[in-house]
Amino acid sequence: METKLREFPFKLQEDQSSNLRQLGDVLDEAKFKYTRKLELAEQEKNLQAQIDAWELPTKPLEAPFQVILIKKKGRKNSDDNNTDSKKAKTDDLIPTQNKFAELSANNSMDTTDAIEGTSTDVVHPGSTAPQKKFHVPPITIDNVTNQAALLKHLQQITKLKLEAKLIGTKFRIFPQTPYAYSLIRRYISENNLEGYTYMLPEDKKLRAVIRGLPIDMPPMEIISDLDKQGFRVDECHNMTNRKTGAPMPLFMVSMARTDFHRSIFRSFTVIGYVKVIVEILRKKYGPPQCFRCQGVFHSSKFCTRTPRCVRCTGNHLAKECEKLFGDKPKCCLCGGEHPANFLGCPKNPKPRIDAEKERKRQQRAALTNPEPPKVNFWEQRTQTATQRQQPNSTSQPGPSTAPTPPSNPVNSQNFPQICSRNLKIQPCKILLICLKNSSQ
């Protein structure tokens, strides 16, 4: 509807802008009412589950409650008491031969608790039905002077107890329901407050990239061709090169997250008699950056901050910048001669590493590369060794102190020399040589 309104030939640009604003207000109001309707349906479902768990009647009672007055009991004769006790004793006696005959046939070994003796399928009156948890993203507001008054006013608008957190000059609010999230966003836009938030999980779109179409193909033809094949496309635009800004033969389409729309990646091959390839949109390298305020970790669609140009330091959008493409850019974050989306900017945060992954990586590194011991035991052993354990000294004694040769030529010193010279001789011959030397 918005794309058709943009294509309608208005006489003045102001008329088109006012009509687009009115259309946006109507769509926002319809979205608020739709989310509120879903919340009421979910609450009614939880209430019905609670009623079923407590086994309460769903319809009003036909007969009204009657007040029963307590009457005083009269005295009974002793004969009546004896007869009543006798009757009670006779009634308690049940003639049976099977001691398990009193058990009901519905109870089974599989569904009965062994300790309590009751069935596991029985719903206790005190048990409550599990409630569905809504994941609602936080909303951050900048430069708030009176945080307590703002939080109290937002609680009056949403009629819910809100939680908030102060981070420097930022005030982060945590709404509990999607309806409260929509009301707070509407209040921020009406009062021109600066801040940012994130998309609701149920509003996230399925984005696909169509590769192989000509650059000059109108996006409306792609939308109409996809509509004929059953794919309801919300948005389609031509992708451009990040460095040069030139258009590329790539078109990105956004659709609702349904099973049928997910089949576009495996069954869709032709658009306008042209063979195409449909791929999943690849994630950009580095942290996500806002096109409006050049901040990180949020998108421009949910940002109400003052716009800042990516090529200069002016407070305007990038499409309104008057600087030529060849001129030197200037970063609005650090003041350097580069655009604000430059990955090497000093203000660009480093990629965050999951704490659990980092801890496991450090554990693996400690196991594979253990630290060396602080004390070298081998050096300590050589220092404390005795003279007998020490190796032969390298210093040679002088001629005056030379020891006298032993009288026995066969000793532990020359025996290895004899054996080493006669390695190829048999052991018997070695023994004869030794005996001959000893006799001399």
Short mmCIF file of C-alpha atoms in Angstrom, two decimals:
data_model
loop_
_atom_site.label_atom_id
_atom_site.label_comp_id
_atom_site.label_asym_id
_atom_site.label_seq_id
_atom_site.Cartn_x
_atom_site.Cartn_y
_atom_site.Cartn_z
CA MET A 1 0.00 0.00 0.00
CA GLU A 2 2.82 2.38 0.84
CA THR A 3 4.65 1.61 -2.41
CA LYS A 4 1.50 2.28 -4.44
CA LEU A 5 1.02 5.57 -2.62
CA ARG A 6 4.61 6.58 -3.42
CA GLU A 7 4.06 5.84 -7.12
CA PHE A 8 0.84 7.89 -7.28
CA PRO A 9 1.49 11.15 -9.21
CA PHE A 10 0.77 13.94 -6.70
CA LYS A 11 0.94 17.56 -7.77
CA LEU A 12 2.93 18.61 -4.72
CA GLN A 13 5.49 16.70 -2.70
CA GLU A 14 3.89 17.98 0.52
CA ASP A 15 0.62 16.22 -0.33
CA GLN A 16 2.43 12.93 -0.77
CA SER A 17 4.30 13.38 2.54
CA SER A 18 1.13 14.22 4.47
CA ASN A 19 -0.70 11.23 2.99
CA LEU A 20 2.21 8.95 3.88
CA ARG A 21 2.17 10.26 7.46
CA GLN A 22 -1.57 9.68 7.75
CA LEU A 23 -1.16 6.18 6.34
CA GLY A 24 1.61 5.48 8.85
CA ASP A 25 -0.62 6.66 11.73
CA VAL A 26 -3.47 4.42 10.56
CA LEU A 27 -1.15 1.42 10.25
CA ASP A 28 0.32 2.07 13.69
CA GLU A 29 -3.15 2.32 15.24
CA ALA A 30 -4.21 -0.92 13.55
CA LYS A 31 -1.06 -2.61 14.76
CA PHE A 32 -1.66 -1.42 18.33
CA LYS A 33 -5.21 -2.76 18.32
CA TYR A 34 -4.13 -6.04 16.77
CA THR A 35 -1.41 -6.63 19.37
CA ARG A 36 -3.86 -5.73 22.15
CA LYS A 37 -6.38 -8.21 20.74
CA LEU A 38 -3.75 -10.96 20.72
CA GLU A 39 -2.83 -10.20 24.33
CA LEU A 40 -6.48 -10.35 25.43
CA ALA A 41 -6.94 -13.67 23.62
CA GLU A 42 -3.84 -15.07 25.32
CA GLN A 43 -5.05 -13.89 28.74
CA GLU A 44 -8.47 -15.45 28.13
CA LYS A 45 -6.80 -18.72 27.18
CA ASN A 46 -4.70 -18.70 30.36
CA LEU A 47 -7.80 -17.92 32.44
CA GLN A 48 -9.70 -20.83 30.88
CA ALA A 49 -6.75 -23.14 31.57
CA GLN A 50 -6.75 -21.97 35.20
CA ILE A 51 -10.49 -22.69 35.48
CA ASP A 52 -10.01 -26.17 34.03
CA ALA A 53 -7.12 -26.84 36.42
CA TRP A 54 -9.23 -25.87 39.43
CA GLU A 55 -12.25 -27.83 38.09
CA LEU A 56 -14.56 -24.86 38.50
CA PRO A 57 -17.98 -24.77 36.80
CA THR A 58 -18.00 -22.76 33.60
CA LYS A 59 -21.76 -22.01 33.83
CA PRO A 60 -23.62 -20.43 36.79
CA LEU A 61 -25.42 -22.79 39.16
CA GLU A 62 -29.10 -23.39 38.41
CA ALA A 63 -30.14 -23.44 42.08
CA PRO A 64 -28.92 -20.65 44.36
CA PHE A 65 -26.99 -21.32 47.54
CA GLN A 66 -29.11 -22.27 50.54
CA VAL A 67 -28.16 -21.44 54.10
CA ILE A 68 -28.40 -24.50 56.34
CA LEU A 69 -28.97 -23.77 60.00
CA ILE A 70 -27.15 -25.96 62.50
CA LYS A 71 -29.62 -27.87 64.64
CA LYS A 72 -28.89 -29.15 68.11
CA LYS A 73 -28.66 -32.88 68.26
CA GLY A 74 -30.91 -34.62 70.77
CA ARG A 75 -29.78 -37.23 73.17
CA LYS A 76 -30.14 -40.82 72.13
CA ASN A 77 -30.94 -43.80 74.30
CA SER A 78 -28.29 -46.35 75.14
CA ASP A 79 -30.23 -49.02 73.29
CA ASP A 80 -30.07 -46.98 70.09
CA ASN A 81 -26.30 -46.55 70.44
CA ASN A 82 -25.81 -50.28 70.83
CA THR A 83 -27.87 -51.03 67.77
CA ASP A 84 -25.98 -48.41 65.74
CA SER A 85 -22.61 -49.84 66.73
CA LYS A 86 -23.71 -53.31 65.88
CA LYS A 87 -24.94 -52.18 62.52
CA ALA A 88 -21.66 -50.40 61.87
CA LYS A 89 -19.68 -53.50 62.69
CA THR A 90 -21.77 -55.66 60.41
CA ASP A 91 -21.55 -53.11 57.62
CA ASP A 92 -17.74 -52.94 57.85
CA LEU A 93 -17.37 -56.67 57.25
CA ILE A 94 -17.06 -57.27 53.49
CA PRO A 95 -16.92 -60.93 52.50
CA THR A 96 -14.27 -61.23 49.77
CA GLN A 97 -11.58 -63.66 48.77
CA ASN A 98 -9.45 -61.37 46.57
CA LYS A 99 -7.58 -58.70 48.50
CA PHE A 100 -7.14 -56.60 45.31
CA ALA A 101 -10.85 -56.64 44.43
CA GLU A 102 -11.43 -53.21 45.99
CA LEU A 103 -8.98 -51.52 43.58
CA SER A 104 -10.57 -49.80 40.60
CA ALA A 105 -9.98 -51.29 37.18
CA ASN A 106 -8.93 -47.93 35.69
CA ASN A 107 -5.79 -47.61 37.80
CA SER A 108 -2.75 -49.18 36.20
CA MET A 109 0.84 -49.75 37.21
CA ASP A 110 2.11 -47.30 34.60
CA THR A 111 -0.02 -44.29 35.65
CA THR A 112 0.02 -44.73 39.44
CA ASP A 113 2.59 -43.13 41.71
CA ALA A 114 4.43 -45.72 43.77
CA ILE A 115 4.77 -43.45 46.80
CA GLU A 116 1.52 -41.50 46.94
CA GLY A 117 -0.71 -44.15 45.39
CA THR A 118 -2.44 -41.66 43.15
CA SER A 119 -2.61 -41.38 39.38
CA THR A 120 -0.15 -39.06 37.66
CA ASP A 121 -2.86 -37.83 35.25
CA VAL A 122 -4.87 -36.19 38.02
CA VAL A 123 -4.67 -32.40 37.88
CA HIS A 124 -4.30 -30.89 41.34
CA PRO A 125 -6.47 -27.87 42.08
CA GLY A 126 -3.46 -25.81 43.17
CA SER A 127 -1.52 -26.31 39.94
CA THR A 128 -1.41 -23.39 37.51
CA ALA A 129 -1.26 -23.55 33.74
CA PRO A 130 2.08 -22.52 32.16
CA GLN A 131 1.97 -18.97 30.88
CA LYS A 132 3.51 -17.95 27.59
CA LYS A 133 6.47 -15.61 27.97
CA PHE A 134 6.71 -12.66 25.60
CA HIS A 135 10.20 -11.55 24.60
CA VAL A 136 9.93 -7.78 24.30
CA PRO A 137 13.09 -5.80 23.42
CA PRO A 138 14.14 -2.89 25.65
CA ILE A 139 13.76 0.77 24.69
CA THR A 140 16.65 3.19 25.29
CA ILE A 141 16.02 6.96 25.63
CA ASP A 142 18.89 9.48 25.55
CA ASN A 143 19.41 12.64 27.62
CA VAL A 144 16.58 12.18 30.12
CA THR A 145 16.62 14.87 32.81
CA ASN A 146 14.02 13.48 35.23
CA GLN A 147 14.05 9.69 34.96
CA ALA A 148 11.67 8.99 37.85
CA ALA A 149 8.95 11.30 36.50
CA LEU A 150 9.26 9.81 33.00
CA LEU A 151 9.02 6.25 34.32
CA LYS A 152 5.97 7.14 36.42
CA HIS A 153 4.28 8.77 33.43
CA LEU A 154 4.95 5.73 31.22
CA GLN A 155 3.50 3.46 33.91
CA GLN A 156 0.33 5.55 33.87
CA ILE A 157 0.13 5.25 30.09
CA THR A 158 0.72 1.49 29.91
CA LYS A 159 -1.01 0.71 33.26
CA LEU A 160 1.79 -1.73 34.00
CA LYS A 161 4.71 -1.85 36.40
CA LEU A 162 7.78 -1.10 34.29
CA GLU A 163 11.43 -1.76 35.07
CA ALA A 164 14.21 0.60 34.02
CA LYS A 165 17.99 0.89 34.19
CA LEU A 166 20.18 4.00 34.12
CA ILE A 167 23.29 3.67 31.89
CA GLY A 168 25.20 6.96 31.99
CA THR A 169 22.93 9.53 30.36
CA LYS A 170 20.79 6.79 28.80
CA PHE A 171 17.57 5.49 30.34
CA ARG A 172 16.71 1.92 29.33
CA ILE A 173 13.11 0.75 29.85
CA PHE A 174 12.02 -2.90 29.83
CA PRO A 175 8.34 -3.22 28.78
CA GLN A 176 6.56 -6.44 29.73
CA THR A 177 4.12 -6.83 26.82
CA PRO A 178 4.15 -5.95 23.10
CA TYR A 179 1.22 -3.59 23.70
CA ALA A 180 3.23 -1.62 26.26
CA TYR A 181 6.17 -1.63 23.84
CA SER A 182 3.97 -0.07 21.13
CA LEU A 183 2.57 2.57 23.51
CA ILE A 184 6.04 3.64 24.67
CA ARG A 185 7.31 3.87 21.09
CA ARG A 186 4.31 5.99 20.16
CA TYR A 187 4.92 8.32 23.11
CA ILE A 188 8.58 8.73 22.08
CA SER A 189 7.71 9.60 18.47
CA GLU A 190 4.98 12.08 19.50
CA ASN A 191 7.25 13.91 21.97
CA ASN A 192 10.34 13.84 19.68
CA LEU A 193 12.52 12.01 22.19
CA GLU A 194 15.87 10.63 21.06
CA GLY A 195 16.43 6.92 21.49
CA TYR A 196 16.47 3.53 19.84
CA THR A 197 15.04 0.06 20.23
CA TYR A 198 14.84 -3.23 18.37
CA MET A 199 12.28 -5.16 16.37
CA LEU A 200 9.76 -7.48 17.98
CA PRO A 201 10.46 -11.17 17.27
CA GLU A 202 7.08 -11.65 15.60
CA ASP A 203 7.71 -8.70 13.26
CA LYS A 204 10.99 -10.00 11.85
CA LYS A 205 10.92 -10.57 8.10
CA LEU A 206 12.39 -13.25 5.86
CA ARG A 207 14.97 -11.58 3.62
CA ALA A 208 16.21 -13.19 0.42
CA VAL A 209 18.62 -12.04 -2.30
CA ILE A 210 17.78 -12.66 -5.97
CA ARG A 211 20.90 -12.99 -8.11
CA GLY A 212 20.94 -12.85 -11.92
CA LEU A 213 18.44 -10.10 -12.82
CA PRO A 214 19.43 -7.05 -14.91
CA ILE A 215 20.23 -3.86 -13.04
CA ASP A 216 17.53 -1.76 -14.74
CA MET A 217 14.66 -4.12 -13.92
CA PRO A 218 11.92 -2.28 -11.95
CA PRO A 219 11.28 -3.69 -8.46
CA MET A 220 7.49 -3.53 -9.03
CA GLU A 221 7.79 -6.12 -11.83
CA ILE A 222 9.64 -8.44 -9.46
CA ILE A 223 6.94 -7.98 -6.81
CA SER A 224 4.12 -8.65 -9.31
CA ASP A 225 5.88 -11.74 -10.70
CA LEU A 226 6.40 -13.13 -7.19
CA ASP A 227 2.79 -12.33 -6.30
CA LYS A 228 1.55 -14.43 -9.22
CA GLN A 229 3.47 -17.40 -7.84
CA GLY A 230 2.02 -16.94 -4.34
CA PHE A 231 4.84 -15.04 -2.62
CA ARG A 232 3.63 -11.92 -0.79
CA VAL A 233 6.54 -9.46 -0.89
CA ASP A 234 6.53 -6.48 1.49
CA GLU A 235 9.60 -4.71 0.11
CA CYS A 236 12.02 -5.03 -2.82
CA HIS A 237 15.00 -2.84 -3.74
CA ASN A 238 18.20 -2.99 -5.76
CA MET A 239 21.41 -3.53 -3.76
CA THR A 240 24.40 -1.23 -4.32
CA ASN A 241 28.14 -1.54 -3.83
CA ARG A 242 29.29 -0.34 -0.45
CA LYS A 243 32.48 1.34 -1.69
CA THR A 244 31.44 2.84 -5.04
CA GLY A 245 27.66 3.07 -4.60
CA ALA A 246 27.09 1.50 -8.05
CA PRO A 247 24.02 -0.76 -8.46
CA MET A 248 24.62 -4.51 -8.57
CA PRO A 249 22.60 -7.32 -10.22
CA LEU A 250 21.22 -8.21 -6.79
CA PHE A 251 17.71 -7.54 -5.49
CA MET A 252 16.69 -8.02 -1.85
CA VAL A 253 13.09 -8.94 -1.03
CA SER A 254 11.42 -9.00 2.41
CA MET A 255 8.54 -11.34 3.22
CA ALA A 256 6.75 -12.75 6.23
CA ARG A 257 8.34 -15.75 7.97
CA THR A 258 6.12 -18.61 6.76
CA ASP A 259 6.86 -22.14 5.62
CA PHE A 260 5.65 -21.37 2.11
CA HIS A 261 7.89 -18.30 1.81
CA ARG A 262 10.88 -20.35 2.98
CA SER A 263 10.38 -22.61 -0.03
CA ILE A 264 11.59 -19.77 -2.28
CA PHE A 265 15.19 -20.86 -1.64
CA ARG A 266 14.69 -24.31 -3.18
CA SER A 267 11.80 -24.04 -5.65
CA PHE A 268 12.06 -20.57 -7.18
CA THR A 269 14.30 -20.36 -10.27
CA VAL A 270 12.67 -18.03 -12.88
CA ILE A 271 11.52 -14.38 -12.81
CA GLY A 272 10.26 -12.81 -16.02
CA TYR A 273 11.72 -15.61 -18.19
CA VAL A 274 15.15 -15.05 -16.60
CA LYS A 275 16.87 -17.78 -14.62
CA VAL A 276 17.81 -16.57 -11.18
CA ILE A 277 19.39 -17.87 -7.99
CA VAL A 278 17.75 -17.09 -4.65
CA GLU A 279 20.12 -16.96 -1.68
CA ILE A 280 19.96 -16.13 2.00
CA LEU A 281 21.13 -12.63 2.86
CA ARG A 282 24.68 -12.80 4.16
CA LYS A 283 25.55 -11.05 7.37
CA LYS A 284 27.81 -8.02 7.17
CA TYR A 285 31.27 -8.16 8.64
CA GLY A 286 31.55 -6.16 11.83
CA PRO A 287 28.90 -4.85 14.21
CA PRO A 288 25.55 -3.63 12.82
CA GLN A 289 25.53 0.14 12.33
CA CYS A 290 22.61 2.56 12.15
CA PHE A 291 22.23 4.51 8.89
CA ARG A 292 20.63 7.43 10.76
CA CYS A 293 22.83 8.25 13.80
CA GLN A 294 25.87 6.07 12.86
CA GLY A 295 25.57 4.27 16.19
CA VAL A 296 26.22 0.56 16.53
CA PHE A 297 24.14 -2.46 17.52
CA HIS A 298 20.78 -1.09 16.26
CA SER A 299 19.09 -0.20 12.95
CA SER A 300 17.77 3.05 11.52
CA LYS A 301 14.18 1.80 11.31
CA PHE A 302 13.86 1.87 15.11
CA CYS A 303 16.04 4.94 15.79
CA THR A 304 14.76 8.44 16.63
CA ARG A 305 18.11 10.11 17.29
CA THR A 306 19.37 13.20 15.49
CA PRO A 307 20.61 12.16 12.02
CA ARG A 308 24.35 12.30 11.31
CA CYS A 309 25.91 12.01 7.87
CA VAL A 310 28.19 9.10 7.10
CA ARG A 311 30.44 11.21 4.82
CA CYS A 312 30.67 14.45 6.79
CA THR A 313 29.93 15.75 10.27
CA GLY A 314 26.62 17.39 9.33
CA ASN A 315 23.34 16.67 11.11
CA HIS A 316 21.51 15.32 8.08
CA LEU A 317 20.90 12.00 6.34
CA ALA A 318 23.39 10.58 3.85
CA LYS A 319 21.02 11.09 0.91
CA GLU A 320 20.82 14.82 1.74
CA CYS A 321 24.60 15.32 1.81
CA GLU A 322 25.93 17.89 -0.69
CA LYS A 323 29.53 16.63 -0.62
CA LEU A 324 30.69 15.08 -3.89
CA PHE A 325 31.67 11.45 -4.09
CA GLY A 326 35.34 12.16 -4.83
CA ASP A 327 35.84 14.55 -1.90
CA LYS A 328 37.62 13.40 1.22
CA PRO A 329 35.17 12.19 3.84
CA LYS A 330 35.27 13.09 7.51
CA CYS A 331 34.16 10.75 10.28
CA CYS A 332 31.53 12.13 12.65
CA LEU A 333 32.64 9.71 15.38
CA CYS A 334 36.41 10.30 15.63
CA GLY A 335 37.05 13.18 13.19
CA GLY A 336 39.37 11.15 10.94
CA GLU A 337 39.57 11.29 7.14
CA HIS A 338 37.36 8.28 6.51
CA PRO A 339 33.61 7.59 6.45
CA ALA A 340 31.81 6.73 9.66
CA ASN A 341 31.20 3.13 8.54
CA PHE A 342 34.95 2.43 8.18
CA LEU A 343 35.83 -0.77 10.04
CA GLY A 344 39.23 0.59 11.01
CA CYS A 345 37.74 3.56 12.87
CA PRO A 346 39.09 3.85 16.45
CA LYS A 347 35.53 4.26 17.74
CA ASN A 348 34.40 1.05 16.06
CA PRO A 349 34.01 -1.60 18.79
CA LYS A 350 35.87 -4.85 18.41
CA PRO A 351 33.89 -8.03 17.68
CA ARG A 352 32.44 -9.38 20.89
CA ILE A 353 33.45 -12.88 21.89
CA ASP A 354 31.09 -15.02 23.87
CA ALA A 355 32.34 -15.35 27.44
CA GLU A 356 31.60 -19.07 27.56
CA LYS A 357 33.49 -19.71 24.30
CA GLU A 358 36.45 -17.67 25.53
CA ARG A 359 36.56 -19.62 28.81
CA LYS A 360 36.52 -22.97 26.96
CA ARG A 361 39.26 -21.74 24.62
CA GLN A 362 41.45 -20.81 27.56
CA GLN A 363 40.86 -24.21 29.15
CA ARG A 364 41.88 -26.01 25.94
CA ALA A 365 45.00 -23.85 25.66
CA ALA A 366 45.94 -24.64 29.27
CA LEU A 367 45.56 -28.38 28.65
CA THR A 368 47.54 -28.47 25.41
CA ASN A 369 50.35 -26.11 26.52
CA PRO A 370 51.06 -26.65 30.23
CA GLU A 371 53.29 -24.17 32.04
CA PRO A 372 56.94 -25.25 32.61
CA PRO A 373 57.92 -26.15 36.19
CA LYS A 374 59.43 -23.39 38.27
CA VAL A 375 62.30 -25.66 39.50
CA ASN A 376 64.51 -27.67 37.14
CA PHE A 377 64.95 -30.94 39.02
CA TRP A 378 67.79 -32.17 36.77
CA GLU A 379 69.92 -29.09 37.44
CA GLN A 380 69.20 -29.37 41.14
CA ARG A 381 70.24 -33.06 41.07
CA THR A 382 73.60 -32.30 39.42
CA GLN A 383 74.33 -29.59 41.98
CA THR A 384 73.62 -31.85 44.96
CA ALA A 385 75.33 -34.96 43.48
CA THR A 386 78.35 -36.50 45.27
CA GLN A 387 81.86 -36.90 43.81
CA ARG A 388 81.17 -40.50 42.85
CA GLN A 389 78.15 -39.50 40.82
CA GLN A 390 80.00 -36.70 39.04
CA PRO A 391 81.39 -37.46 35.54
CA ASN A 392 85.12 -37.63 34.81
CA SER A 393 86.89 -34.33 35.20
CA THR A 394 87.91 -32.59 31.99
CA SER A 395 91.19 -31.32 33.46
CA GLN A 396 94.19 -33.55 32.64
CA PRO A 397 96.73 -34.17 35.46
CA GLY A 398 100.31 -32.99 34.99
CA PRO A 399 103.27 -35.27 34.25
CA SER A 400 104.51 -35.14 37.85
CA THR A 401 101.15 -36.25 39.21
CA ALA A 402 100.51 -39.02 36.65
CA PRO A 403 99.36 -42.22 38.33
CA THR A 404 101.48 -45.34 38.08
CA PRO A 405 100.22 -47.94 35.60
CA PRO A 406 98.68 -51.04 37.14
CA SER A 407 100.72 -54.22 37.38
CA ASN A 408 97.94 -56.30 35.88
CA PRO A 409 97.59 -55.52 32.19
CA VAL A 410 94.12 -56.98 32.11
CA ASN A 411 91.85 -54.56 33.98
CA SER A 412 88.64 -52.71 33.49
CA GLN A 413 90.32 -50.09 31.30
CA ASN A 414 92.14 -52.13 28.67
CA PHE A 415 89.64 -54.98 28.57
CA PRO A 416 87.12 -52.92 26.63
CA GLN A 417 89.92 -51.79 24.32
CA ILE A 418 90.86 -55.40 23.56
CA CYS A 419 87.26 -56.26 22.95
CA SER A 420 86.78 -53.23 20.76
CA ARG A 421 89.81 -54.17 18.60
CA ASN A 422 88.63 -57.75 18.22
CA LEU A 423 84.90 -57.26 17.65
CA LYS A 424 84.99 -59.70 14.76
CA ILE A 425 86.82 -62.42 16.79
CA GLN A 426 84.86 -65.18 18.40
CA PRO A 427 84.41 -65.13 22.22
CA CYS A 428 86.74 -68.17 22.74
CA LYS A 429 89.61 -66.42 21.00
CA ILE A 430 89.05 -63.29 23.10
CA LEU A 431 89.31 -65.41 26.25
CA LEU A 432 92.60 -67.02 25.07
CA ILE A 433 94.09 -63.61 24.34
CA CYS A 434 93.21 -62.41 27.80
CA LEU A 435 94.78 -65.48 29.46
CA LYS A 436 97.95 -65.06 27.40
CA ASN A 437 98.32 -61.44 28.44
CA SER A 438 97.80 -62.32 32.08
CA SER A 439 100.53 -64.99 32.03
CA GLN A 440 103.05 -62.48 30.75
#
